[in-house]
Amino acid sequence: MRYHRLGDLPAKRHVQFREGGTLLTEEVMGYEGFSGNESILYHLHSPCRVMEVGAFTPIRREEWVPPAHVHRLTNTRPVEPEGDPHDGRRLLMWNDDVEISICKPVREAEGFVRNGEGDEVIFVHEGSGVLDTVFGRLPFQAHDYVLIPRGTTHRFELDPGPQTWLAFATPGEIETPSRYRNRYGQLLEHAPYSQRDFHAPGELVTHRERGEFPLRVRARGGWQEYVLDYHPFDVVGWDGYVYPYTFSIDDFEPVAGRVHMPPPVHQTFQGPNFVICSFCPRELDWDPMAVPIPYHHSNLQSEELIYYVSGEFGSRKGVSVGSMTLHPSGLPHGPQPGLVEKSLGARRTEELAVMCDTFRPLRLSALAQELDDPSYALSWYEPAPLEATTAG
Ligand SMILES: [Fe+2]
């Protein structure tokens, strides 16, 4: 991310900074010890100050170990809206690098939340609102990726109407691929987005209220509750490279070629052992002999999850908006029979989808079992006998 600042700051770091007569508390919030990106925040109160320590609730995951290793189709449409932006997350798949959940919150959370052990990316399929944070207010709308760095105390304000989110949480760091950036970090001309497409909080509101403010912190595989006696958005100013931001998938500039371009051209973000890619409406391959949908491929070391947002996905049969396909490692995959012929000559696709490729196997939840369509595994099978391919 680029450097950003909001509110009042002293001219130098680590010097006395007062509001009225009160000495403010400087907090350095950074990655990789003191070697990664960081921001510096100036608080009215010590961010260590807690009035009460509440319960710790471990996160429990209900795993489904399927009886067969096959390609899977999971329709998330039947998932009922419920809960708040945190307890409403319904886990679908996970490994040690990433958790993938569907979330259809119907109410705002009580109190404040902070993920103390990972970064989060929320793809907003439907809905809008404001992510209010210790760094300021960040509006979001449908088709935004909302990035929340670990350590960001926040709460979601939801606009009326349905909300459907695909949420990723990782113990690692979410970043843009280094091949899109120059040695100073600026996005390169050939990157599929520019710094102008990333939106930081635009307004910092310093809260001075006192009272009882519940805070939930995710740490050590669970949720720890606290009560503060001050509003945690007590920052008068901050600057640096760590802050929440939004990026709209509609601002992703798709890459097309004379013949088919591989999935890495759609890469949007990355974390440890996984990538997030955006498949966006675009012109298709223009060579007269081009096959404009993907060739069969064996991702020998990855699992491929695709969430279908809108439009028709040319290379998949039977998927609808809100469906997910999971093509696990160990099995080749490609267009179902007939789709290649059907695609020939096509010059444009309106597909919109979010893909997550993980380099380590994904485990499935009990919810994934509920939503599983077992017929997908056989969708490449045609009952007609195979034609002989050798003479005689
Ligand atoms: Fe694929």
Short mmCIF file of C-alpha atoms and ligand atoms in Angstrom, two decimals:
data_model
loop_
_atom_site.label_atom_id
_atom_site.label_comp_id
_atom_site.label_asym_id
_atom_site.label_seq_id
_atom_site.Cartn_x
_atom_site.Cartn_y
_atom_site.Cartn_z
CA MET A 1 0.00 0.00 0.00
CA ARG A 2 0.99 3.58 -0.42
CA TYR A 3 1.61 6.07 2.35
CA HIS A 4 -1.57 7.60 3.77
CA ARG A 5 -2.34 9.96 6.65
CA LEU A 6 -5.44 11.30 8.35
CA GLY A 7 -5.98 13.69 11.25
CA ASP A 8 -3.38 15.53 13.29
CA LEU A 9 0.19 14.34 13.60
CA PRO A 10 3.35 15.72 15.17
CA ALA A 11 6.08 16.76 12.75
CA LYS A 12 8.43 14.01 13.99
CA ARG A 13 7.89 10.46 15.21
CA HIS A 14 8.33 9.49 18.85
CA VAL A 15 8.12 12.99 20.30
CA GLN A 16 5.67 14.56 22.74
CA PHE A 17 2.30 15.20 21.15
CA ARG A 18 -0.49 16.74 23.16
CA GLU A 19 -4.12 17.55 22.68
CA GLY A 20 -5.00 20.33 25.07
CA GLY A 21 -2.74 19.44 27.97
CA THR A 22 -3.08 15.68 27.49
CA LEU A 23 -0.09 13.71 26.29
CA LEU A 24 -1.35 11.36 23.55
CA THR A 25 -0.34 7.70 23.34
CA GLU A 26 1.67 6.82 20.27
CA GLU A 27 1.12 3.27 18.95
CA VAL A 28 3.31 1.75 16.23
CA MET A 29 1.35 -1.00 14.48
CA GLY A 30 3.58 -2.99 12.15
CA TYR A 31 4.29 -6.28 10.41
CA GLU A 32 7.44 -8.41 10.61
CA GLY A 33 8.68 -6.99 13.88
CA PHE A 34 9.77 -3.49 12.99
CA SER A 35 10.82 -4.41 9.43
CA GLY A 36 7.52 -4.63 7.56
CA ASN A 37 4.89 -2.04 6.73
CA GLU A 38 3.68 -0.03 9.69
CA SER A 39 1.40 2.79 10.71
CA ILE A 40 1.67 5.07 13.72
CA LEU A 41 -1.50 6.05 15.56
CA TYR A 42 -2.01 8.70 18.25
CA HIS A 43 -4.64 7.72 20.83
CA LEU A 44 -6.39 9.66 23.55
CA HIS A 45 -5.99 6.59 25.81
CA SER A 46 -3.54 3.76 26.12
CA PRO A 47 -4.67 1.00 23.72
CA CYS A 48 -3.68 -1.49 26.47
CA ARG A 49 -6.35 -0.15 28.80
CA VAL A 50 -9.10 -2.71 29.49
CA MET A 51 -11.73 -2.45 32.22
CA GLU A 52 -12.83 -6.08 32.25
CA VAL A 53 -11.54 -9.34 30.82
CA GLY A 54 -14.36 -11.56 29.67
CA ALA A 55 -14.68 -15.08 28.33
CA PHE A 56 -12.48 -16.86 25.80
CA THR A 57 -14.39 -18.96 23.29
CA PRO A 58 -12.40 -21.34 21.06
CA ILE A 59 -13.37 -21.45 17.39
CA ARG A 60 -14.77 -24.88 16.56
CA ARG A 61 -14.85 -26.14 13.01
CA GLU A 62 -17.08 -28.99 12.01
CA GLU A 63 -15.22 -30.93 9.34
CA TRP A 64 -16.71 -33.09 6.62
CA VAL A 65 -14.29 -35.71 5.36
CA PRO A 66 -15.94 -36.74 2.10
CA PRO A 67 -16.04 -40.42 1.18
CA ALA A 68 -14.67 -39.74 -2.33
CA HIS A 69 -12.05 -37.45 -3.89
CA VAL A 70 -13.89 -35.67 -6.72
CA HIS A 71 -14.59 -32.25 -8.20
CA ARG A 72 -17.24 -30.44 -6.20
CA LEU A 73 -20.01 -27.98 -6.86
CA THR A 74 -21.32 -26.08 -3.86
CA ASN A 75 -24.33 -23.81 -4.13
CA THR A 76 -24.27 -21.12 -1.46
CA ARG A 77 -27.60 -19.57 -2.52
CA PRO A 78 -29.65 -21.65 -0.05
CA VAL A 79 -27.59 -20.39 2.89
CA GLU A 80 -30.01 -18.39 5.01
CA PRO A 81 -29.03 -14.85 6.01
CA GLU A 82 -28.18 -14.77 9.71
CA GLY A 83 -26.01 -13.24 12.34
CA ASP A 84 -23.71 -10.27 12.31
CA PRO A 85 -20.64 -9.65 10.11
CA HIS A 86 -18.57 -11.91 12.40
CA ASP A 87 -20.74 -14.60 13.95
CA GLY A 88 -22.66 -14.79 10.65
CA ARG A 89 -19.65 -16.22 8.82
CA ARG A 90 -20.36 -19.78 7.74
CA LEU A 91 -17.13 -21.65 7.10
CA LEU A 92 -17.01 -23.65 3.85
CA MET A 93 -13.36 -24.61 3.33
CA TRP A 94 -10.08 -24.07 5.09
CA ASN A 95 -6.48 -25.09 5.55
CA ASP A 96 -3.64 -23.70 7.64
CA ASP A 97 -3.25 -20.76 5.22
CA VAL A 98 -6.78 -19.54 4.59
CA GLU A 99 -10.39 -19.87 5.74
CA ILE A 100 -13.17 -19.28 3.23
CA SER A 101 -16.65 -18.45 4.51
CA ILE A 102 -19.94 -17.20 3.17
CA CYS A 103 -21.55 -14.46 5.22
CA LYS A 104 -25.02 -12.99 4.87
CA PRO A 105 -25.29 -10.74 7.91
CA VAL A 106 -28.70 -9.43 8.91
CA ARG A 107 -27.63 -7.19 11.78
CA GLU A 108 -24.70 -5.15 12.97
CA ALA A 109 -22.46 -6.56 15.68
CA GLU A 110 -22.70 -5.35 19.22
CA GLY A 111 -19.43 -3.77 20.13
CA PHE A 112 -16.13 -3.86 18.33
CA VAL A 113 -14.00 -6.57 16.77
CA ARG A 114 -10.32 -7.03 16.04
CA ASN A 115 -8.64 -9.94 14.34
CA GLY A 116 -5.43 -10.30 16.29
CA GLU A 117 -4.12 -13.27 14.33
CA GLY A 118 -4.77 -12.63 10.67
CA ASP A 119 -5.65 -10.44 7.71
CA GLU A 120 -9.09 -10.57 6.14
CA VAL A 121 -10.43 -9.95 2.64
CA ILE A 122 -14.17 -9.69 2.16
CA PHE A 123 -15.56 -9.78 -1.34
CA VAL A 124 -18.91 -8.01 -1.23
CA HIS A 125 -21.16 -9.82 -3.69
CA GLU A 126 -24.28 -7.97 -2.56
CA GLY A 127 -24.74 -5.17 -0.07
CA SER A 128 -23.04 -2.00 1.08
CA GLY A 129 -22.22 -0.06 4.20
CA VAL A 130 -19.31 1.45 6.06
CA LEU A 131 -16.42 -0.31 7.71
CA ASP A 132 -15.81 1.97 10.68
CA THR A 133 -12.30 1.52 12.05
CA VAL A 134 -9.64 2.92 14.30
CA PHE A 135 -8.13 4.30 11.04
CA GLY A 136 -11.36 6.06 10.02
CA ARG A 137 -14.48 5.36 8.03
CA LEU A 138 -14.29 3.23 4.88
CA PRO A 139 -17.46 2.99 2.77
CA PHE A 140 -17.93 -0.23 0.79
CA GLN A 141 -20.36 -1.37 -1.87
CA ALA A 142 -21.16 -4.39 -3.98
CA HIS A 143 -18.17 -5.78 -5.90
CA ASP A 144 -15.64 -4.32 -3.48
CA TYR A 145 -12.89 -6.33 -1.95
CA VAL A 146 -12.58 -4.98 1.59
CA LEU A 147 -9.13 -5.56 3.08
CA ILE A 148 -8.78 -5.49 6.85
CA PRO A 149 -5.25 -5.79 8.21
CA ARG A 150 -4.81 -7.70 11.46
CA GLY A 151 -4.94 -5.50 14.49
CA THR A 152 -7.56 -3.16 13.01
CA THR A 153 -10.31 -2.57 15.57
CA HIS A 154 -13.49 -2.19 13.57
CA ARG A 155 -17.21 -2.59 13.26
CA PHE A 156 -19.42 -2.85 10.19
CA GLU A 157 -22.34 -0.51 9.60
CA LEU A 158 -24.75 -2.18 7.18
CA ASP A 159 -27.02 -0.44 4.71
CA PRO A 160 -30.56 -1.86 4.48
CA GLY A 161 -31.02 -4.77 2.07
CA PRO A 162 -29.37 -8.13 1.49
CA GLN A 163 -25.67 -8.61 2.18
CA THR A 164 -23.75 -11.52 0.67
CA TRP A 165 -20.04 -11.69 1.33
CA LEU A 166 -17.31 -14.16 0.50
CA ALA A 167 -14.84 -13.84 3.36
CA PHE A 168 -11.20 -14.93 3.41
CA ALA A 169 -9.15 -14.95 6.61
CA THR A 170 -5.48 -15.83 6.73
CA PRO A 171 -2.85 -15.99 9.43
CA GLY A 172 -0.51 -14.57 6.75
CA GLU A 173 -0.35 -11.21 5.07
CA ILE A 174 -2.60 -10.19 2.17
CA GLU A 175 -0.68 -8.23 -0.45
CA THR A 176 -0.63 -7.32 -4.12
CA PRO A 177 1.77 -9.50 -6.12
CA SER A 178 5.33 -8.18 -6.17
CA ARG A 179 5.49 -8.68 -9.94
CA TYR A 180 2.99 -5.80 -10.26
CA ARG A 181 5.21 -3.43 -8.27
CA ASN A 182 8.51 -1.66 -8.92
CA ARG A 183 11.35 -1.76 -6.42
CA TYR A 184 9.82 1.18 -4.55
CA GLY A 185 6.43 -0.50 -4.26
CA GLN A 186 4.61 1.62 -6.86
CA LEU A 187 2.29 -0.35 -9.12
CA LEU A 188 3.74 -0.85 -12.59
CA GLU A 189 2.14 0.26 -15.85
CA HIS A 190 1.32 -3.34 -16.77
CA ALA A 191 -0.37 -4.08 -13.43
CA PRO A 192 -4.13 -4.70 -13.76
CA TYR A 193 -4.83 -1.80 -11.40
CA SER A 194 -3.25 1.41 -10.22
CA GLN A 195 -2.96 3.17 -6.87
CA ARG A 196 -6.02 5.26 -7.83
CA ASP A 197 -8.16 2.11 -7.69
CA PHE A 198 -7.41 1.51 -4.00
CA HIS A 199 -9.46 3.46 -1.51
CA ALA A 200 -8.31 4.23 2.01
CA PRO A 201 -10.50 5.58 4.83
CA GLY A 202 -11.44 9.11 3.88
CA GLU A 203 -12.68 10.44 7.17
CA LEU A 204 -11.27 10.07 10.65
CA VAL A 205 -13.75 10.66 13.45
CA THR A 206 -12.17 10.89 16.90
CA HIS A 207 -14.53 9.45 19.51
CA ARG A 208 -14.26 10.80 23.04
CA GLU A 209 -17.19 8.94 24.59
CA ARG A 210 -16.72 7.10 27.89
CA GLY A 211 -18.87 4.19 29.02
CA GLU A 212 -18.79 0.44 28.42
CA PHE A 213 -17.53 -0.71 25.04
CA PRO A 214 -17.35 -4.46 24.37
CA LEU A 215 -14.41 -5.62 22.24
CA ARG A 216 -13.87 -9.12 20.81
CA VAL A 217 -10.35 -10.06 19.74
CA ARG A 218 -9.59 -13.14 17.68
CA ALA A 219 -6.41 -14.70 19.05
CA ARG A 220 -5.00 -18.18 19.59
CA GLY A 221 -7.80 -19.83 17.65
CA GLY A 222 -10.65 -18.25 19.56
CA TRP A 223 -12.41 -15.07 20.57
CA GLN A 224 -11.39 -13.20 23.70
CA GLU A 225 -13.89 -10.72 25.09
CA TYR A 226 -12.97 -7.49 26.84
CA VAL A 227 -14.79 -4.42 28.02
CA LEU A 228 -13.21 -0.98 27.56
CA ASP A 229 -14.26 2.15 29.38
CA TYR A 230 -13.58 4.36 26.38
CA HIS A 231 -14.59 4.27 22.71
CA PRO A 232 -11.77 2.44 20.91
CA PHE A 233 -11.84 4.84 17.92
CA ASP A 234 -9.99 7.42 19.97
CA VAL A 235 -7.31 8.21 17.37
CA VAL A 236 -6.63 11.87 16.59
CA GLY A 237 -4.26 11.10 13.73
CA TRP A 238 -2.29 8.35 12.05
CA ASP A 239 0.01 7.79 9.13
CA GLY A 240 1.78 4.94 7.42
CA TYR A 241 1.32 2.01 5.10
CA VAL A 242 -0.99 -0.25 7.15
CA TYR A 243 -4.73 0.51 7.00
CA PRO A 244 -7.94 -1.02 5.68
CA TYR A 245 -8.84 -0.31 2.08
CA THR A 246 -11.25 -1.26 -0.69
CA PHE A 247 -10.65 -2.29 -4.27
CA SER A 248 -13.59 -2.87 -6.63
CA ILE A 249 -13.43 -5.92 -8.86
CA ASP A 250 -14.99 -3.64 -11.51
CA ASP A 251 -11.72 -1.66 -11.50
CA PHE A 252 -9.65 -4.73 -12.33
CA GLU A 253 -8.32 -4.29 -15.89
CA PRO A 254 -8.55 -7.70 -17.52
CA VAL A 255 -5.81 -8.98 -19.80
CA ALA A 256 -6.74 -10.67 -23.08
CA GLY A 257 -4.54 -12.19 -25.76
CA ARG A 258 -4.51 -13.52 -29.31
CA VAL A 259 -4.78 -16.96 -27.76
CA HIS A 260 -5.87 -17.99 -24.28
CA MET A 261 -4.23 -16.23 -21.32
CA PRO A 262 -3.67 -18.34 -18.20
CA PRO A 263 -5.23 -17.65 -14.78
CA PRO A 264 -2.22 -15.76 -13.34
CA VAL A 265 -3.22 -12.75 -15.49
CA HIS A 266 -6.31 -12.52 -13.28
CA GLN A 267 -4.32 -12.45 -10.05
CA THR A 268 -5.47 -9.70 -7.71
CA PHE A 269 -4.06 -10.53 -4.25
CA GLN A 270 -1.90 -13.13 -2.62
CA GLY A 271 -1.34 -14.60 0.79
CA PRO A 272 0.89 -17.42 2.02
CA ASN A 273 0.35 -20.41 -0.28
CA PHE A 274 -2.72 -18.96 -1.95
CA VAL A 275 -3.81 -16.38 -4.50
CA ILE A 276 -7.07 -14.53 -5.13
CA CYS A 277 -7.95 -13.84 -8.77
CA SER A 278 -10.69 -11.82 -10.48
CA PHE A 279 -12.34 -13.08 -13.66
CA CYS A 280 -13.95 -10.00 -15.20
CA PRO A 281 -16.00 -9.21 -18.31
CA ARG A 282 -13.56 -8.90 -21.20
CA GLU A 283 -12.85 -9.37 -24.87
CA LEU A 284 -11.83 -12.91 -25.71
CA ASP A 285 -8.96 -14.32 -27.74
CA TRP A 286 -8.94 -12.91 -31.28
CA ASP A 287 -6.93 -15.43 -33.33
CA PRO A 288 -9.33 -17.08 -35.82
CA MET A 289 -8.13 -20.49 -34.59
CA ALA A 290 -8.21 -19.58 -30.89
CA VAL A 291 -10.08 -21.69 -28.38
CA PRO A 292 -11.42 -18.94 -26.16
CA ILE A 293 -12.11 -20.98 -23.01
CA PRO A 294 -9.52 -22.72 -20.84
CA TYR A 295 -7.68 -25.81 -21.93
CA HIS A 296 -7.86 -28.82 -19.64
CA HIS A 297 -5.34 -28.48 -16.88
CA SER A 298 -3.92 -30.37 -13.97
CA ASN A 299 -2.96 -27.92 -11.27
CA LEU A 300 -0.48 -30.39 -9.90
CA GLN A 301 0.14 -28.50 -6.69
CA SER A 302 -3.01 -26.50 -6.10
CA GLU A 303 -6.68 -26.58 -5.35
CA GLU A 304 -8.90 -24.22 -7.34
CA LEU A 305 -11.99 -22.66 -5.84
CA ILE A 306 -14.15 -20.40 -8.04
CA TYR A 307 -17.10 -18.38 -6.74
CA TYR A 308 -19.48 -17.25 -9.48
CA VAL A 309 -20.69 -13.67 -9.07
CA SER A 310 -22.57 -12.87 -12.28
CA GLY A 311 -22.69 -13.57 -16.00
CA GLU A 312 -22.32 -16.97 -17.59
CA PHE A 313 -19.09 -18.83 -17.02
CA GLY A 314 -18.34 -20.26 -20.48
CA SER A 315 -16.17 -23.13 -19.33
CA ARG A 316 -18.56 -24.58 -16.74
CA LYS A 317 -21.85 -26.34 -17.04
CA GLY A 318 -24.46 -26.19 -14.30
CA VAL A 319 -22.98 -23.37 -12.26
CA SER A 320 -25.19 -20.49 -11.22
CA VAL A 321 -24.67 -17.22 -9.40
CA GLY A 322 -23.57 -17.95 -5.85
CA SER A 323 -22.19 -21.38 -6.74
CA MET A 324 -18.65 -22.47 -6.08
CA THR A 325 -16.62 -25.11 -7.85
CA LEU A 326 -13.72 -26.81 -6.16
CA HIS A 327 -11.26 -28.59 -8.42
CA PRO A 328 -8.88 -30.28 -6.02
CA SER A 329 -5.31 -31.36 -6.65
CA GLY A 330 -4.73 -34.79 -8.09
CA LEU A 331 -7.42 -34.45 -10.76
CA PRO A 332 -7.35 -32.69 -14.14
CA HIS A 333 -10.22 -30.39 -14.98
CA GLY A 334 -11.49 -28.49 -17.98
CA PRO A 335 -14.63 -27.56 -19.88
CA GLN A 336 -17.42 -30.11 -19.89
CA PRO A 337 -18.22 -31.89 -23.17
CA GLY A 338 -19.55 -29.61 -25.89
CA LEU A 339 -18.45 -26.34 -24.29
CA VAL A 340 -15.25 -25.97 -26.34
CA GLU A 341 -17.14 -26.33 -29.65
CA LYS A 342 -19.80 -23.95 -28.37
CA SER A 343 -17.21 -21.34 -27.43
CA LEU A 344 -15.44 -21.18 -30.80
CA GLY A 345 -15.72 -17.75 -32.36
CA ALA A 346 -16.92 -16.13 -29.12
CA ARG A 347 -15.29 -12.73 -28.75
CA ARG A 348 -16.55 -11.57 -25.39
CA THR A 349 -17.47 -12.91 -21.98
CA GLU A 350 -19.54 -11.23 -19.29
CA GLU A 351 -18.41 -13.65 -16.57
CA LEU A 352 -17.56 -12.24 -13.16
CA ALA A 353 -16.01 -14.61 -10.66
CA VAL A 354 -13.57 -14.70 -7.77
CA MET A 355 -11.05 -17.52 -7.69
CA CYS A 356 -8.90 -18.70 -4.81
CA ASP A 357 -6.12 -21.15 -5.62
CA THR A 358 -4.48 -22.72 -2.61
CA PHE A 359 -1.22 -24.60 -2.80
CA ARG A 360 -2.18 -26.92 0.03
CA PRO A 361 -5.32 -29.07 0.20
CA LEU A 362 -8.53 -27.55 1.47
CA ARG A 363 -10.64 -29.21 4.14
CA LEU A 364 -14.40 -29.05 3.84
CA SER A 365 -16.93 -28.08 6.47
CA ALA A 366 -20.22 -29.70 7.40
CA LEU A 367 -21.91 -26.78 5.61
CA ALA A 368 -20.01 -27.68 2.41
CA GLN A 369 -21.48 -31.16 2.74
CA GLU A 370 -25.01 -29.74 3.05
CA LEU A 371 -24.55 -27.63 -0.08
CA ASP A 372 -22.69 -30.25 -2.12
CA ASP A 373 -24.00 -31.37 -5.52
CA PRO A 374 -22.59 -34.88 -6.00
CA SER A 375 -23.66 -35.03 -9.66
CA TYR A 376 -20.94 -32.49 -10.58
CA ALA A 377 -18.24 -35.15 -10.38
CA LEU A 378 -19.87 -36.96 -13.31
CA SER A 379 -20.60 -33.88 -15.41
CA TRP A 380 -17.78 -34.73 -17.84
CA TYR A 381 -19.23 -38.18 -18.48
CA GLU A 382 -21.26 -38.89 -21.60
CA PRO A 383 -23.13 -42.17 -21.73
CA ALA A 384 -22.46 -42.65 -25.48
CA PRO A 385 -19.61 -45.11 -26.19
CA LEU A 386 -16.22 -43.54 -26.85
CA GLU A 387 -15.21 -43.57 -30.51
CA ALA A 388 -12.24 -45.78 -31.35
CA THR A 389 -9.14 -43.70 -31.82
CA THR A 390 -6.94 -46.32 -33.49
CA ALA A 391 -7.42 -47.84 -36.92
CA GLY A 392 -8.29 -51.50 -37.38
FE FE B 1 -8.86 -24.28 -13.63
#
